[in-house]
PDB file of C-alpha atoms in Angstrom:
ATOM      1  CA  ILE A   1      31.501 -34.548  38.290  1.00 56.00           C
ATOM      2  CA  GLU A   2      31.410 -30.732  38.264  1.00 59.00           C
ATOM      3  CA  LYS A   3      28.143 -30.779  36.280  1.00 55.00           C
ATOM      4  CA  LEU A   4      26.634 -33.232  38.762  1.00 57.00           C
ATOM      5  CA  VAL A   5      27.591 -31.042  41.732  1.00 59.00           C
ATOM      6  CA  THR A   6      26.083 -27.992  40.002  1.00 60.00           C
ATOM      7  CA  LEU A   7      22.893 -29.920  39.260  1.00 55.00           C
ATOM      8  CA  ILE A   8      22.572 -31.038  42.886  1.00 62.00           C
ATOM      9  CA  GLU A   9      23.223 -27.496  44.154  1.00 66.00           C
ATOM     10  CA  ASN A  10      20.606 -26.116  41.747  1.00 58.00           C
ATOM     11  CA  LEU A  11      18.053 -28.700  42.855  1.00 60.00           C
ATOM     12  CA  LEU A  12      18.704 -27.914  46.526  1.00 61.00           C
ATOM     13  CA  ASP A  13      18.433 -24.165  45.873  1.00 62.00           C
ATOM     14  CA  PHE A  14      15.266 -24.729  43.884  1.00 56.00           C
ATOM     15  CA  SER A  15      13.765 -26.750  46.730  1.00 61.00           C
ATOM     16  CA  ARG A  16      14.682 -24.150  49.384  1.00 62.00           C
ATOM     17  CA  LEU A  17      13.392 -21.254  47.276  1.00 60.00           C
ATOM     18  CA  HIS A  18      10.046 -22.913  46.652  1.00 61.00           C
ATOM     19  CA  ARG A  19       9.599 -23.909  50.293  1.00 60.00           C
ATOM     20  CA  GLY A  20      10.403 -20.342  51.334  1.00 64.00           C
ATOM     21  CA  ASP A  21      13.417 -21.550  53.348  1.00 64.00           C
ATOM     22  CA  GLU A  22      16.026 -19.578  51.420  1.00 65.00           C
ATOM     23  CA  GLU A  23      17.510 -16.663  53.318  1.00 76.00           C
ATOM     24  CA  LEU A  24      19.534 -14.084  51.490  1.00 84.00           C
ATOM     25  CA  LEU A  25      22.669 -12.674  53.084  1.00 90.00           C
ATOM     26  CA  PHE A  26      22.670  -9.024  52.046  1.00 95.00           C
ATOM     27  CA  ASP A  27      25.964  -7.167  52.030  1.00 96.00           C
ATOM     28  CA  ARG A  28      27.595  -4.362  50.036  1.00 97.00           C
ATOM     29  CA  PHE A  29      29.781  -5.582  47.186  1.00 98.00           C
ATOM     30  CA  ASP A  30      31.017  -4.717  43.702  1.00 98.00           C
ATOM     31  CA  LEU A  31      28.563  -6.118  41.162  1.00 98.00           C
ATOM     32  CA  LEU A  32      31.140  -5.819  38.356  1.00 97.00           C
ATOM     33  CA  HIS A  33      33.604  -7.986  40.286  1.00 98.00           C
ATOM     34  CA  CYS A  34      30.837 -10.555  40.804  1.00 98.00           C
ATOM     35  CA  ALA A  35      30.105 -10.505  37.045  1.00 98.00           C
ATOM     36  CA  ARG A  36      33.810 -10.856  36.179  1.00 98.00           C
ATOM     37  CA  THR A  37      34.059 -13.922  38.427  1.00 97.00           C
ATOM     38  CA  SER A  38      31.124 -15.554  36.633  1.00 97.00           C
ATOM     39  CA  ILE A  39      32.648 -14.743  33.250  1.00 98.00           C
ATOM     40  CA  GLN A  40      35.857 -16.494  34.357  1.00 97.00           C
ATOM     41  CA  ILE A  41      33.818 -19.564  35.352  1.00 95.00           C
ATOM     42  CA  VAL A  42      32.063 -19.745  31.966  1.00 96.00           C
ATOM     43  CA  GLN A  43      35.145 -18.770  29.904  1.00 97.00           C
ATOM     44  CA  PRO A  44      36.576 -22.294  29.382  1.00 96.00           C
ATOM     45  CA  VAL A  45      33.391 -23.550  27.696  1.00 96.00           C
ATOM     46  CA  ALA A  46      32.996 -20.304  25.718  1.00 98.00           C
ATOM     47  CA  GLY A  47      36.637 -20.399  24.655  1.00 98.00           C
ATOM     48  CA  SER A  48      36.363 -23.961  23.414  1.00 97.00           C
ATOM     49  CA  ARG A  49      33.581 -22.785  21.053  1.00 98.00           C
ATOM     50  CA  LYS A  50      35.298 -19.465  20.181  1.00 98.00           C
ATOM     51  CA  ILE A  51      32.459 -17.494  21.789  1.00 98.00           C
ATOM     52  CA  SER A  52      33.613 -14.097  23.033  1.00 98.00           C
ATOM     53  CA  LEU A  53      32.460 -12.954  26.477  1.00 98.00           C
ATOM     54  CA  THR A  54      32.459  -9.188  27.037  1.00 98.00           C
ATOM     55  CA  LEU A  55      31.716  -7.177  30.162  1.00 97.00           C
ATOM     56  CA  ARG A  56      30.802  -3.587  29.389  1.00 95.00           C
ATOM     57  CA  PRO A  57      30.795  -1.476  32.555  1.00 92.00           C
ATOM     58  CA  PRO A  58      28.464   1.522  32.761  1.00 92.00           C
ATOM     59  CA  GLN A  59      29.564   4.989  31.719  1.00 85.00           C
ATOM     60  CA  ARG A  60      29.370   8.222  33.657  1.00 79.00           C
ATOM     61  CA  ALA A  61      27.793  11.341  32.171  1.00 73.00           C
ATOM     62  CA  ASP A  62      31.279  12.407  30.981  1.00 80.00           C
ATOM     63  CA  SER A  63      31.602   9.048  29.115  1.00 82.00           C
ATOM     64  CA  SER A  64      34.304   7.710  31.456  1.00 84.00           C
ATOM     65  CA  LEU A  65      33.832   4.087  32.502  1.00 86.00           C
ATOM     66  CA  VAL A  66      32.740   3.194  36.013  1.00 90.00           C
ATOM     67  CA  SER A  67      35.212   0.799  37.646  1.00 91.00           C
ATOM     68  CA  GLU A  68      32.933  -0.358  40.495  1.00 94.00           C
ATOM     69  CA  VAL A  69      29.201  -0.724  40.960  1.00 95.00           C
ATOM     70  CA  ILE A  70      28.567  -1.102  44.683  1.00 96.00           C
ATOM     71  CA  VAL A  71      25.192  -2.703  45.455  1.00 96.00           C
ATOM     72  CA  ASP A  72      23.359  -4.206  48.419  1.00 96.00           C
ATOM     73  CA  GLY A  73      22.512  -7.837  47.798  1.00 97.00           C
ATOM     74  CA  ASP A  74      23.443 -11.453  48.259  1.00 96.00           C
ATOM     75  CA  LYS A  75      26.717 -11.766  46.343  1.00 97.00           C
ATOM     76  CA  GLY A  76      26.633 -15.566  46.187  1.00 94.00           C
ATOM     77  CA  LYS A  77      23.078 -15.683  44.877  1.00 94.00           C
ATOM     78  CA  LEU A  78      23.654 -12.915  42.336  1.00 97.00           C
ATOM     79  CA  GLY A  79      26.772 -14.796  41.225  1.00 96.00           C
ATOM     80  CA  GLN A  80      24.537 -17.822  40.697  1.00 93.00           C
ATOM     81  CA  VAL A  81      22.216 -15.691  38.533  1.00 96.00           C
ATOM     82  CA  PHE A  82      25.182 -14.478  36.457  1.00 98.00           C
ATOM     83  CA  ASN A  83      26.434 -18.078  36.139  1.00 95.00           C
ATOM     84  CA  ASN A  84      23.024 -19.297  34.942  1.00 94.00           C
ATOM     85  CA  LEU A  85      22.464 -16.460  32.458  1.00 97.00           C
ATOM     86  CA  LEU A  86      25.994 -16.593  31.058  1.00 98.00           C
ATOM     87  CA  SER A  87      26.017 -20.412  30.852  1.00 95.00           C
ATOM     88  CA  ASN A  88      22.721 -20.378  28.947  1.00 95.00           C
ATOM     89  CA  ALA A  89      23.968 -17.612  26.642  1.00 97.00           C
ATOM     90  CA  VAL A  90      26.990 -19.772  25.779  1.00 97.00           C
ATOM     91  CA  LYS A  91      25.066 -23.054  25.587  1.00 94.00           C
ATOM     92  CA  PHE A  92      22.441 -21.690  23.178  1.00 94.00           C
ATOM     93  CA  ASN A  93      24.929 -19.711  21.091  1.00 97.00           C
ATOM     94  CA  ARG A  94      26.602 -20.523  17.811  1.00 96.00           C
ATOM     95  CA  ASN A  95      30.318 -21.262  17.553  1.00 97.00           C
ATOM     96  CA  GLY A  96      32.127 -17.954  17.116  1.00 98.00           C
ATOM     97  CA  GLY A  97      29.201 -16.018  18.620  1.00 98.00           C
ATOM     98  CA  THR A  98      29.239 -13.322  21.262  1.00 98.00           C
ATOM     99  CA  VAL A  99      27.856 -12.832  24.755  1.00 98.00           C
ATOM    100  CA  THR A 100      27.779  -9.319  26.170  1.00 98.00           C
ATOM    101  CA  LEU A 101      27.078  -8.398  29.779  1.00 98.00           C
ATOM    102  CA  ASP A 102      26.063  -4.728  30.062  1.00 97.00           C
ATOM    103  CA  SER A 103      25.173  -2.629  33.081  1.00 95.00           C
ATOM    104  CA  HIS A 104      23.473   0.764  33.218  1.00 93.00           C
ATOM    105  CA  LEU A 105      23.284   2.995  36.260  1.00 93.00           C
ATOM    106  CA  HIS A 106      20.006   4.625  37.221  1.00 88.00           C
ATOM    107  CA  ASP A 107      19.315   6.933  40.191  1.00 84.00           C
ATOM    108  CA  GLU A 108      19.185   4.274  42.905  1.00 88.00           C
ATOM    109  CA  SER A 109      19.607   1.078  40.934  1.00 92.00           C
ATOM    110  CA  VAL A 110      21.557  -0.706  38.235  1.00 95.00           C
ATOM    111  CA  GLU A 111      20.137  -2.582  35.252  1.00 96.00           C
ATOM    112  CA  VAL A 112      22.052  -5.617  34.027  1.00 97.00           C
ATOM    113  CA  SER A 113      21.607  -7.340  30.672  1.00 98.00           C
ATOM    114  CA  VAL A 114      23.098 -10.492  29.202  1.00 98.00           C
ATOM    115  CA  ALA A 115      22.760 -10.616  25.412  1.00 98.00           C
ATOM    116  CA  ASP A 116      23.818 -13.375  23.042  1.00 98.00           C
ATOM    117  CA  THR A 117      23.945 -14.027  19.312  1.00 98.00           C
ATOM    118  CA  GLY A 118      22.526 -17.510  19.720  1.00 96.00           C
ATOM    119  CA  ILE A 119      19.525 -19.454  18.508  1.00 93.00           C
ATOM    120  CA  GLY A 120      16.923 -17.208  20.114  1.00 94.00           C
ATOM    121  CA  MET A 121      13.418 -18.306  21.020  1.00 91.00           C
ATOM    122  CA  PRO A 122      10.082 -18.175  19.234  1.00 89.00           C
ATOM    123  CA  PRO A 123       7.474 -15.798  20.726  1.00 88.00           C
ATOM    124  CA  GLN A 124       5.397 -18.657  22.184  1.00 87.00           C
ATOM    125  CA  ALA A 125       8.340 -19.749  24.370  1.00 86.00           C
ATOM    126  CA  LEU A 126       9.060 -16.353  25.949  1.00 85.00           C
ATOM    127  CA  ASP A 127       6.336 -16.473  28.607  1.00 86.00           C
ATOM    128  CA  LYS A 128       7.388 -19.997  29.638  1.00 86.00           C
ATOM    129  CA  VAL A 129      11.181 -19.776  29.958  1.00 88.00           C
ATOM    130  CA  PHE A 130      11.038 -18.976  33.695  1.00 83.00           C
ATOM    131  CA  THR A 131       8.695 -21.898  34.397  1.00 84.00           C
ATOM    132  CA  ARG A 132      10.475 -24.631  36.328  1.00 74.00           C
ATOM    133  CA  PHE A 133      11.564 -27.621  34.254  1.00 59.00           C
ATOM    134  CA  TYR A 134      10.482 -25.931  31.002  1.00 54.00           C
ATOM    135  CA  GLN A 135      12.640 -26.711  27.977  1.00 61.00           C
ATOM    136  CA  TYR A 136      11.786 -25.189  24.606  1.00 56.00           C
ATOM    137  CA  ASP A 137      12.902 -28.427  22.953  1.00 52.00           C
ATOM    138  CA  ALA A 138      11.811 -31.194  25.329  1.00 44.00           C
ATOM    139  CA  SER A 139      12.136 -33.991  22.759  1.00 39.00           C
ATOM    140  CA  SER A 140      14.250 -37.059  23.421  1.00 39.00           C
ATOM    141  CA  THR A 141      16.566 -35.963  20.598  1.00 39.00           C
ATOM    142  CA  ARG A 142      17.079 -32.400  21.800  1.00 41.00           C
ATOM    143  CA  LYS A 143      20.454 -30.830  21.095  1.00 55.00           C
ATOM    144  CA  TYR A 144      20.855 -28.875  24.363  1.00 51.00           C
ATOM    145  CA  GLY A 145      21.054 -30.485  27.797  1.00 53.00           C
ATOM    146  CA  GLY A 146      19.937 -29.123  31.132  1.00 55.00           C
ATOM    147  CA  THR A 147      17.152 -29.458  33.662  1.00 56.00           C
ATOM    148  CA  GLY A 148      15.127 -26.350  32.923  1.00 65.00           C
ATOM    149  CA  ILE A 149      15.437 -24.942  36.451  1.00 83.00           C
ATOM    150  CA  GLY A 150      18.303 -22.440  36.092  1.00 88.00           C
ATOM    151  CA  LEU A 151      16.118 -19.600  34.837  1.00 93.00           C
ATOM    152  CA  SER A 152      13.407 -20.367  37.388  1.00 90.00           C
ATOM    153  CA  ILE A 153      15.963 -20.223  40.211  1.00 90.00           C
ATOM    154  CA  SER A 154      17.454 -17.030  38.782  1.00 94.00           C
ATOM    155  CA  GLN A 155      14.034 -15.384  38.568  1.00 95.00           C
ATOM    156  CA  ASP A 156      13.289 -16.351  42.183  1.00 90.00           C
ATOM    157  CA  ILE A 157      16.628 -14.925  43.370  1.00 93.00           C
ATOM    158  CA  ILE A 158      16.092 -11.652  41.515  1.00 96.00           C
ATOM    159  CA  ARG A 159      12.538 -11.389  42.903  1.00 93.00           C
ATOM    160  CA  LEU A 160      13.948 -11.792  46.416  1.00 91.00           C
ATOM    161  CA  HIS A 161      16.141  -8.794  45.550  1.00 94.00           C
ATOM    162  CA  GLY A 162      13.043  -6.765  44.627  1.00 94.00           C
ATOM    163  CA  SER A 163      13.173  -6.991  40.838  1.00 96.00           C
ATOM    164  CA  SER A 164      12.463  -9.450  38.033  1.00 97.00           C
ATOM    165  CA  ILE A 165      14.153 -10.802  34.933  1.00 97.00           C
ATOM    166  CA  VAL A 166      12.629 -10.020  31.551  1.00 97.00           C
ATOM    167  CA  VAL A 167      13.613 -11.536  28.232  1.00 97.00           C
ATOM    168  CA  ASN A 168      13.568 -10.293  24.660  1.00 97.00           C
ATOM    169  CA  SER A 169      14.430 -12.713  21.907  1.00 96.00           C
ATOM    170  CA  GLU A 170      14.282 -13.130  18.188  1.00 94.00           C
ATOM    171  CA  PHE A 171      14.232 -16.674  16.874  1.00 93.00           C
ATOM    172  CA  GLY A 172      17.505 -17.407  15.091  1.00 92.00           C
ATOM    173  CA  LYS A 173      19.145 -14.132  16.198  1.00 95.00           C
ATOM    174  CA  GLY A 174      19.682 -14.305  19.956  1.00 97.00           C
ATOM    175  CA  SER A 175      18.241 -13.368  23.328  1.00 97.00           C
ATOM    176  CA  THR A 176      18.681 -10.651  25.929  1.00 98.00           C
ATOM    177  CA  PHE A 177      17.875 -11.203  29.615  1.00 98.00           C
ATOM    178  CA  ARG A 178      17.573  -8.059  31.822  1.00 98.00           C
ATOM    179  CA  PHE A 179      17.145  -7.429  35.522  1.00 97.00           C
TER     180      PHE A 179
END
């Protein structure tokens, strides 16, 4: 039932975003806390497949780790982006693989990446992965489920925050999504 609720919420978000009815609620919050919450949500599925999830916080110039990354944004929507990226990284990973969430501080911004050791994508799929309802393997016998709207929704949310998601991938070796 949880998967059905998530699907319905994604479809409603998708509909609102594409009608232009979605309003973001900007506030100041700790992006690392938001990421940790999403990791906890995805952890049961990852754990069942022995996939390790790692959050690597940014480092200061003196190499000490940053404990908080305070940003202005819609915490709920950015949590949804983390959930989508992390869920995909686990879903398309191999048993015993890894998923790493990194963040890097820049002058007035933070760059986030989610990298996995999964199946990767061929070059011809990279420009299509953010297209709504796109599935690399759309056959009736495909191994991986889903609707193909999670990345489209995530891209829309990140665009509403003034950025975009880019992907690098090597077929058979994994993918990295950055925003």
